[in-house]
Amino acid sequence: MAGRSFDFVRAFIAVSGCACLCACSTYRDDTRAAVSDWMRGNYSAAAGRFSDGAGESSGSADELVWKLEQASALRASGDLTGSAAAFEEAFKLVAKFDAEPEIDLAGETKAAFTNLSYLPYVGYNYDRIMLGVYQALNFMELGKFDEAAVMFKRVENFQNAAERENASKVNKSISEASKISGQKRSDGTVYNYNAAMGDAKFRSSLMAQYGIGAFGRAGGGISARGLYVNPFAYWLDGVYFTVCGLDSADRARAVDSLRLARDMVAASCIDSDLEIARRVSDGEAFPDRTYVIFETGAAPSRKQIRIDIPLFIATRDVPYVGAAFPKLERNADWSPSLIINAGGKAFETEMLADMDAIVEREFQDLLPMVIAKTLISAGTKAAMQYGFQEAVRQSDNQYALLAAMIVGSIYQASMNDADLRSWRTLPKQIRAASFPTPKDLKLLVGTKEIKLADAKANFVLVRRTGANSKISVSTFAVGKR
């Protein structure tokens, strides 16, 4: 008996040692310096740090999220070619993940023995949509209009698939968690997810942190009814096909896209652009126009919270039963408005995409799945620790038992991290304004005077990540004379 016990001890210590060595920091820790540069408006420094991270993460579970950060930081720093290359690599990873079969809950052994951040970051729907939007803008700025048109069609596919795919993913995970709950397997007993979700104290803790969304929408039904679509993506699609459309089909698409954007958000610029798209579709010439796109602030990040989970085993010697869950944290450091002066008139940007709301909507819809996976992972580790200590207890060696408790506690503490990965360089809001191009081809953005091109359409891209960070402005034109 003692020999078998110490075989178990040695095995657990080996697993624990490897796991603890790997659990050095969270993604939030790893990106702290780069995000700090980003929030100060030091985009070149942020691009360098994110590029280093992307290189180091090649082939790892974090590769996609680092690529997204790298691509958007390179874009902000003015390296459009580098940004386009990084976004293309990110798109290939997304396509690869989408083509692979979804890993079943019970089969996610690595996460069960460590935490969910050890699984590949496959991206959220809003990641895919913004990846396509930024890449389309890259191609427009680079004058690659055919590639931009292809990218807008990819964005449309991402928008159409978003709600359906999340609904399927959540329902499948909850169904599977319920099915395998409490099952005895060759590698141990699966944590009793069903019993945990029925525990009054645990439900109360979930409610206090997340509200009713922790249990699925509509008071307990597991579904993903949120609209993940991004109205800015539809607006930009409509503007692009109004300005660059080659035939009647393109011009009709412009009208449809702008109508969809108008149905989702109230903004006078969308109304004006829709009216222009209709006139162009009817055969009128496109009037010279200027579009200002203002990206402000930073999207929500994820912080870690602890909630005690119920253990359905003897617990007097299990010293650590808290589980780590992610929670969204809004960024309050931002500048909400931007005034543009052009042709003797003042124009204020209007919100087209509330990225806070878009990110939060998807987070809430996926939350029941995250809770299920976290419970099974944390419960598995706690049960493993208990089994380890029981095996040592049979040896009647108090020193070995103390060592077992210490090693188990270290293992639990080091592995009990929530998955905090998210695309940190997305904006808090995307705002826009559009108006006739002034005759003097000049406009004032804040205190910066911008010279426009004598062109069919001018695009002015403004970014301000923090309330006190510098304003970054870049321009490009379509249909220069």
XYZ file of C-alpha atoms in Angstrom:
481
model
C 0.000 0.000 0.000
C 2.777 2.421 0.959
C 4.576 1.774 -2.342
C 1.465 2.589 -4.344
C 0.898 5.703 -2.227
C 4.368 7.023 -2.868
C 4.102 6.253 -6.564
C 1.051 8.548 -6.542
C 2.969 11.142 -4.504
C 5.890 11.180 -6.926
C 3.532 11.451 -9.906
C 1.588 14.318 -8.346
C 4.749 16.187 -7.364
C 6.056 15.829 -10.934
C 2.809 17.161 -12.418
C 2.638 19.936 -9.820
C 6.242 20.948 -10.368
C 5.847 21.208 -14.131
C 2.590 23.106 -13.787
C 3.961 25.558 -11.237
C 6.984 26.290 -13.415
C 4.661 27.121 -16.298
C 2.339 29.337 -14.232
C 4.566 32.400 -14.083
C 2.141 35.131 -15.079
C -1.172 35.893 -16.721
C -1.639 37.457 -20.135
C -2.622 40.679 -18.387
C 0.756 40.662 -16.607
C 2.644 39.873 -19.806
C 1.070 42.770 -21.717
C 1.224 45.363 -18.926
C 4.189 47.340 -20.316
C 2.902 47.263 -23.911
C -0.594 48.348 -22.830
C 0.922 51.160 -20.772
C 2.747 52.439 -23.893
C -0.474 52.098 -25.867
C -2.556 54.071 -23.379
C 0.007 56.892 -23.390
C -0.221 57.073 -27.174
C 3.305 55.754 -27.667
C 2.262 53.469 -30.519
C 5.748 52.741 -31.882
C 6.933 51.464 -28.489
C 3.724 49.445 -28.074
C 4.169 47.952 -31.554
C 7.714 46.895 -30.678
C 6.644 45.205 -27.455
C 3.659 43.478 -29.020
C 5.803 42.335 -31.965
C 8.315 40.825 -29.536
C 5.489 39.050 -27.735
C 4.023 37.802 -31.013
C 7.375 36.344 -31.986
C 7.831 34.602 -28.643
C 4.270 33.233 -28.696
C 4.586 31.562 -32.112
C 3.017 28.110 -31.942
C 1.695 28.671 -28.409
C -1.856 28.849 -27.076
C -1.554 32.664 -27.019
C -0.400 33.122 -30.609
C -3.631 34.578 -32.015
C -4.183 37.225 -29.344
C -0.574 38.425 -29.612
C -0.921 38.626 -33.406
C -4.048 40.763 -33.070
C -2.271 43.114 -30.665
C 0.772 43.305 -32.910
C -1.295 44.010 -36.019
C -3.367 46.817 -34.478
C -0.305 48.415 -32.814
C 1.641 48.336 -36.091
C -1.337 49.929 -37.811
C -1.481 52.702 -35.194
C 2.263 53.288 -35.548
C 1.898 53.794 -39.325
C 3.361 50.480 -40.508
C 0.423 49.465 -42.707
C 2.344 46.783 -44.604
C 3.514 45.143 -41.370
C 0.016 45.423 -39.926
C -1.560 43.824 -43.014
C 0.928 40.938 -42.829
C 0.210 40.361 -39.114
C -3.562 40.514 -39.646
C -3.237 37.999 -42.488
C -1.396 35.615 -40.152
C -4.119 36.157 -37.557
C -6.802 35.431 -40.154
C -5.071 32.158 -41.095
C -5.087 31.115 -37.437
C -8.788 31.962 -37.156
C -9.532 29.945 -40.307
C -7.523 27.021 -38.886
C -9.420 27.102 -35.582
C -12.764 27.345 -37.368
C -11.913 24.322 -39.515
C -10.916 22.146 -36.553
C -13.462 20.108 -34.593
C -14.395 21.682 -31.274
C -12.615 20.070 -28.319
C -15.096 18.368 -26.028
C -15.314 19.484 -22.417
C -14.251 16.182 -20.907
C -11.314 15.927 -23.301
C -9.739 19.229 -22.276
C -7.328 17.441 -19.952
C -4.609 20.056 -20.049
C -7.027 22.708 -18.808
C -8.426 20.324 -16.200
C -4.974 19.918 -14.633
C -3.937 23.555 -15.137
C -6.432 26.298 -16.147
C -8.398 27.508 -19.161
C -5.659 29.883 -20.297
C -3.685 26.806 -21.382
C -6.227 26.168 -24.129
C -5.684 27.955 -27.474
C -7.102 31.467 -27.687
C -9.406 31.075 -30.686
C -10.829 34.605 -30.640
C -14.254 36.034 -30.000
C -16.740 37.076 -32.656
C -15.941 40.739 -32.095
C -12.250 39.880 -32.620
C -13.006 38.375 -36.013
C -15.176 41.306 -37.074
C -12.633 43.948 -36.030
C -9.790 41.941 -37.569
C -11.615 42.181 -40.897
C -12.528 45.863 -40.451
C -8.947 46.898 -39.677
C -7.585 44.834 -42.536
C -10.093 46.405 -44.929
C -8.950 49.850 -43.768
C -5.320 48.795 -44.271
C -6.071 47.800 -47.854
C -7.999 51.002 -48.518
C -5.079 53.094 -47.271
C -2.635 51.033 -49.330
C -4.782 51.506 -52.444
C -5.545 47.770 -52.685
C -9.266 48.157 -53.321
C -9.908 44.658 -54.658
C -8.428 43.200 -51.471
C -10.520 45.614 -49.395
C -13.701 44.412 -51.125
C -12.791 40.786 -50.381
C -12.159 41.657 -46.744
C -15.529 43.421 -46.389
C -17.190 40.241 -47.620
C -15.271 38.239 -45.007
C -16.515 40.670 -42.356
C -20.069 40.110 -43.564
C -19.599 36.353 -43.122
C -18.239 36.862 -39.611
C -21.209 39.078 -38.728
C -23.722 36.569 -40.083
C -22.136 33.617 -38.271
C -21.579 35.294 -34.911
C -24.842 34.709 -33.066
C -25.465 31.240 -34.518
C -21.995 29.936 -33.599
C -22.078 31.227 -30.035
C -25.521 29.766 -29.424
C -24.279 26.364 -30.583
C -21.067 26.580 -28.541
C -22.787 27.536 -25.282
C -25.575 24.981 -25.592
C -23.114 22.203 -26.419
C -20.836 22.996 -23.476
C -23.642 23.208 -20.926
C -25.232 20.017 -22.215
C -21.920 18.171 -22.066
C -21.074 19.489 -18.589
C -24.426 18.236 -17.329
C -23.941 14.862 -19.005
C -20.457 14.106 -17.621
C -21.121 15.670 -14.204
C -20.033 13.284 -11.424
C -19.002 10.497 -13.809
C -16.304 8.087 -12.636
C -13.497 7.787 -15.200
C -10.195 5.969 -15.333
C -8.360 9.186 -14.422
C -10.715 10.122 -11.594
C -14.227 11.390 -10.952
C -15.468 14.353 -12.961
C -16.415 17.301 -10.760
C -20.132 17.419 -10.007
C -21.128 20.461 -12.052
C -24.871 19.795 -11.659
C -24.640 19.701 -7.866
C -22.504 22.848 -7.787
C -25.001 24.796 -9.878
C -27.725 23.705 -7.465
C -25.800 24.829 -4.392
C -27.536 27.860 -2.849
C -24.364 29.524 -1.518
C -22.526 29.162 -4.826
C -25.512 30.447 -6.828
C -25.725 33.443 -4.503
C -22.019 34.207 -5.082
C -22.459 33.962 -8.850
C -25.483 36.232 -8.715
C -23.598 38.819 -6.663
C -20.760 38.947 -9.197
C -22.539 38.489 -12.526
C -26.282 38.812 -12.066
C -28.759 36.516 -13.793
C -26.453 36.181 -16.814
C -24.424 33.576 -14.922
C -27.287 31.115 -15.415
C -28.023 31.844 -19.073
C -30.452 34.308 -20.594
C -34.213 34.373 -20.042
C -33.942 33.308 -16.411
C -32.090 30.060 -16.896
C -32.428 29.139 -20.555
C -29.018 28.656 -22.131
C -28.935 30.617 -25.355
C -26.940 33.293 -27.089
C -29.505 35.808 -28.248
C -27.205 38.816 -28.139
C -26.489 40.715 -31.321
C -22.734 40.661 -31.776
C -22.819 42.573 -35.039
C -20.850 45.789 -35.208
C -22.718 48.777 -36.735
C -19.423 50.519 -37.540
C -18.505 47.584 -39.785
C -21.775 47.993 -41.706
C -21.307 51.776 -41.963
C -17.762 51.415 -43.301
C -18.917 48.720 -45.743
C -21.640 51.059 -46.995
C -19.250 54.006 -47.337
C -16.688 51.864 -49.163
C -19.148 50.544 -51.737
C -20.672 54.004 -52.194
C -17.261 55.514 -52.939
C -15.558 52.566 -54.648
C -18.476 50.558 -56.057
C -17.941 49.283 -59.578
C -21.463 48.309 -60.598
C -25.115 48.373 -59.621
C -24.678 45.378 -57.306
C -21.992 47.227 -55.333
C -24.138 50.356 -55.120
C -27.133 48.321 -53.923
C -24.901 46.686 -51.309
C -23.885 50.161 -50.081
C -27.539 51.083 -49.517
C -28.272 47.797 -47.732
C -25.247 48.078 -45.434
C -25.984 51.667 -44.448
C -29.624 50.783 -43.827
C -28.506 47.978 -41.491
C -26.186 50.396 -39.662
C -29.017 52.938 -39.315
C -31.319 50.250 -37.899
C -28.775 49.487 -35.170
C -27.666 52.951 -34.098
C -29.037 56.481 -34.380
C -26.518 58.871 -35.944
C -27.086 61.760 -38.327
C -23.969 60.892 -40.332
C -25.442 57.472 -41.145
C -28.656 59.148 -42.328
C -26.689 61.510 -44.579
C -24.478 58.740 -45.959
C -27.493 56.524 -46.630
C -29.178 59.318 -48.588
C -26.001 59.811 -50.662
C -25.752 56.051 -51.286
C -29.344 56.023 -52.547
C -28.699 58.922 -54.906
C -25.516 57.303 -56.223
C -27.424 54.039 -56.697
C -29.981 56.000 -58.757
C -27.228 57.232 -61.057
C -26.198 60.567 -59.522
C -22.520 61.477 -59.208
C -20.863 61.037 -55.837
C -20.378 64.425 -54.115
C -16.918 65.073 -52.673
C -17.070 64.019 -49.044
C -14.852 63.731 -45.974
C -15.166 60.958 -43.403
C -13.660 61.229 -39.916
C -13.243 58.044 -37.870
C -12.424 58.520 -34.191
C -11.214 55.568 -32.099
C -11.187 56.504 -28.438
C -10.227 54.756 -25.218
C -9.701 51.043 -24.730
C -12.168 48.158 -24.658
C -12.871 46.306 -21.379
C -10.131 44.109 -20.000
C -10.580 41.027 -17.851
C -9.721 40.916 -14.166
C -9.709 37.916 -11.857
C -12.158 37.284 -9.037
C -12.353 34.409 -6.548
C -15.479 32.483 -5.695
C -15.541 29.510 -3.307
C -16.827 26.385 -5.007
C -18.547 23.532 -3.149
C -16.555 20.302 -2.917
C -18.469 17.070 -2.703
C -15.700 15.181 -0.903
C -14.383 15.266 2.667
C -12.762 18.697 2.866
C -11.144 19.021 6.307
C -7.642 18.721 4.806
C -8.222 20.551 1.535
C -6.981 24.040 2.386
C -7.813 25.788 -0.887
C -11.168 25.506 -2.600
C -11.528 28.939 -4.191
C -11.931 29.094 -7.966
C -10.756 31.946 -10.195
C -13.266 33.430 -12.627
C -12.897 36.286 -15.145
C -14.828 39.516 -14.833
C -14.923 42.445 -17.241
C -13.482 45.753 -16.154
C -14.317 48.923 -18.097
C -11.579 51.432 -18.814
C -12.421 54.891 -17.439
C -9.392 56.650 -18.966
C -10.772 58.029 -22.217
C -11.923 61.110 -24.095
C -15.607 60.893 -25.101
C -15.912 63.550 -27.803
C -14.113 65.114 -30.737
C -15.039 68.330 -32.544
C -13.969 68.909 -36.143
C -14.044 72.367 -37.695
C -14.312 72.494 -41.484
C -15.557 75.152 -43.913
C -16.657 77.420 -41.086
C -18.802 74.729 -39.445
C -18.288 72.486 -36.421
C -19.007 68.768 -36.597
C -19.069 66.436 -33.605
C -18.341 62.753 -33.991
C -21.211 60.380 -33.177
C -20.927 56.925 -31.693
C -21.232 54.144 -34.274
C -19.870 51.247 -32.225
C -19.935 50.934 -28.440
C -17.204 48.336 -28.065
C -17.837 48.171 -24.303
C -21.385 46.976 -24.998
C -20.340 44.626 -27.818
C -17.643 42.956 -25.695
C -19.911 42.747 -22.637
C -22.771 41.233 -24.619
C -20.616 38.373 -25.865
C -18.970 37.935 -22.463
C -22.391 37.558 -20.825
C -23.623 35.088 -23.424
C -20.516 32.916 -23.093
C -20.449 33.192 -19.285
C -22.437 29.967 -18.553
C -19.912 28.044 -20.664
C -16.956 29.671 -18.878
C -18.488 28.849 -15.491
C -19.008 25.212 -16.507
C -15.424 24.817 -17.723
C -13.997 26.608 -14.690
C -15.978 24.455 -12.265
C -14.846 21.216 -13.870
C -11.231 22.416 -14.019
C -11.087 23.781 -10.461
C -13.056 20.848 -9.056
C -10.761 18.347 -10.767
C -7.682 19.966 -9.239
C -9.234 20.086 -5.757
C -10.229 16.419 -5.955
C -6.756 15.516 -7.213
C -5.198 17.354 -4.275
C -7.480 15.535 -1.849
C -6.622 12.183 -3.420
C -2.928 13.022 -3.182
C -3.185 13.824 0.510
C -5.239 10.690 1.219
C -2.595 8.554 -0.494
C 0.129 10.106 1.678
C -2.010 9.792 4.813
C -2.017 6.003 4.364
C 1.747 5.996 4.845
C 1.388 7.318 8.433
C 4.268 9.690 7.664
C 3.383 13.111 9.122
C 6.298 14.832 7.380
C 5.199 13.444 4.036
C 1.623 14.530 4.785
C 2.776 18.071 5.590
C 4.824 18.151 2.395
C 1.811 16.873 0.457
C -0.384 19.631 1.837
C 2.225 22.292 1.011
C 2.800 21.001 -2.528
C -0.950 20.692 -3.091
C -1.591 24.213 -1.872
C 1.151 25.616 -4.122
C -0.227 23.674 -7.073
C -3.759 24.942 -6.450
C -2.663 28.552 -5.944
C -0.382 28.598 -8.990
C -2.867 26.900 -11.298
C -6.020 28.632 -10.112
C -5.935 31.492 -12.610
C -8.796 32.669 -14.797
C -8.343 33.117 -18.524
C -7.741 36.868 -18.817
C -6.747 36.958 -22.477
C -8.467 39.544 -24.649
C -7.571 41.965 -27.449
C -6.435 44.898 -25.306
C -5.803 47.415 -28.123
C -9.406 47.555 -29.313
C -11.066 50.948 -28.685
C -13.772 51.715 -26.149
C -15.877 53.469 -28.774
C -15.696 54.080 -32.508
C -17.212 57.402 -33.474
C -17.569 59.086 -36.858
C -18.572 62.219 -38.700
C -19.064 62.857 -42.403
C -19.604 66.114 -44.257
C -18.940 67.796 -47.612
C -15.227 68.321 -48.191
C -14.454 71.997 -47.461
C -13.406 74.076 -50.490
C -10.139 75.141 -48.845
C -9.293 71.459 -48.217
C -8.517 72.185 -44.581
C -9.990 71.052 -41.309
C -9.134 71.367 -37.648
C -9.100 68.266 -35.453
C -8.758 69.501 -31.899
C -5.844 71.893 -32.293
C -4.331 70.097 -35.295
C -4.798 71.534 -38.773
C -5.179 68.818 -41.391
C -4.634 69.307 -45.119
C -6.999 67.235 -47.242
C -6.407 65.955 -50.759
C -8.248 67.184 -53.813
C -10.087 63.910 -54.139
C -13.436 62.207 -54.408
C -13.322 61.093 -50.759
C -11.014 61.935 -47.860
C -10.674 59.743 -44.789
C -9.315 61.183 -41.558
C -8.424 58.592 -38.907
C -8.093 59.897 -35.361
C -7.000 57.895 -32.337
C -6.804 58.878 -28.681
C -6.343 55.982 -26.290
C -6.219 57.834 -22.957
C -7.896 61.016 -21.754
C -4.530 62.776 -21.570
C -2.691 60.951 -24.350
C -1.781 62.756 -27.525
C -4.144 62.738 -30.482
C -2.867 60.746 -33.441
C -4.162 61.691 -36.898
C -3.586 60.044 -40.275
C -5.287 60.616 -43.621
C -5.783 58.946 -46.960
C -7.816 59.757 -50.033
C -9.729 57.795 -52.645
C -10.091 59.069 -56.217
C -7.387 61.726 -56.179
C -7.592 64.213 -59.042
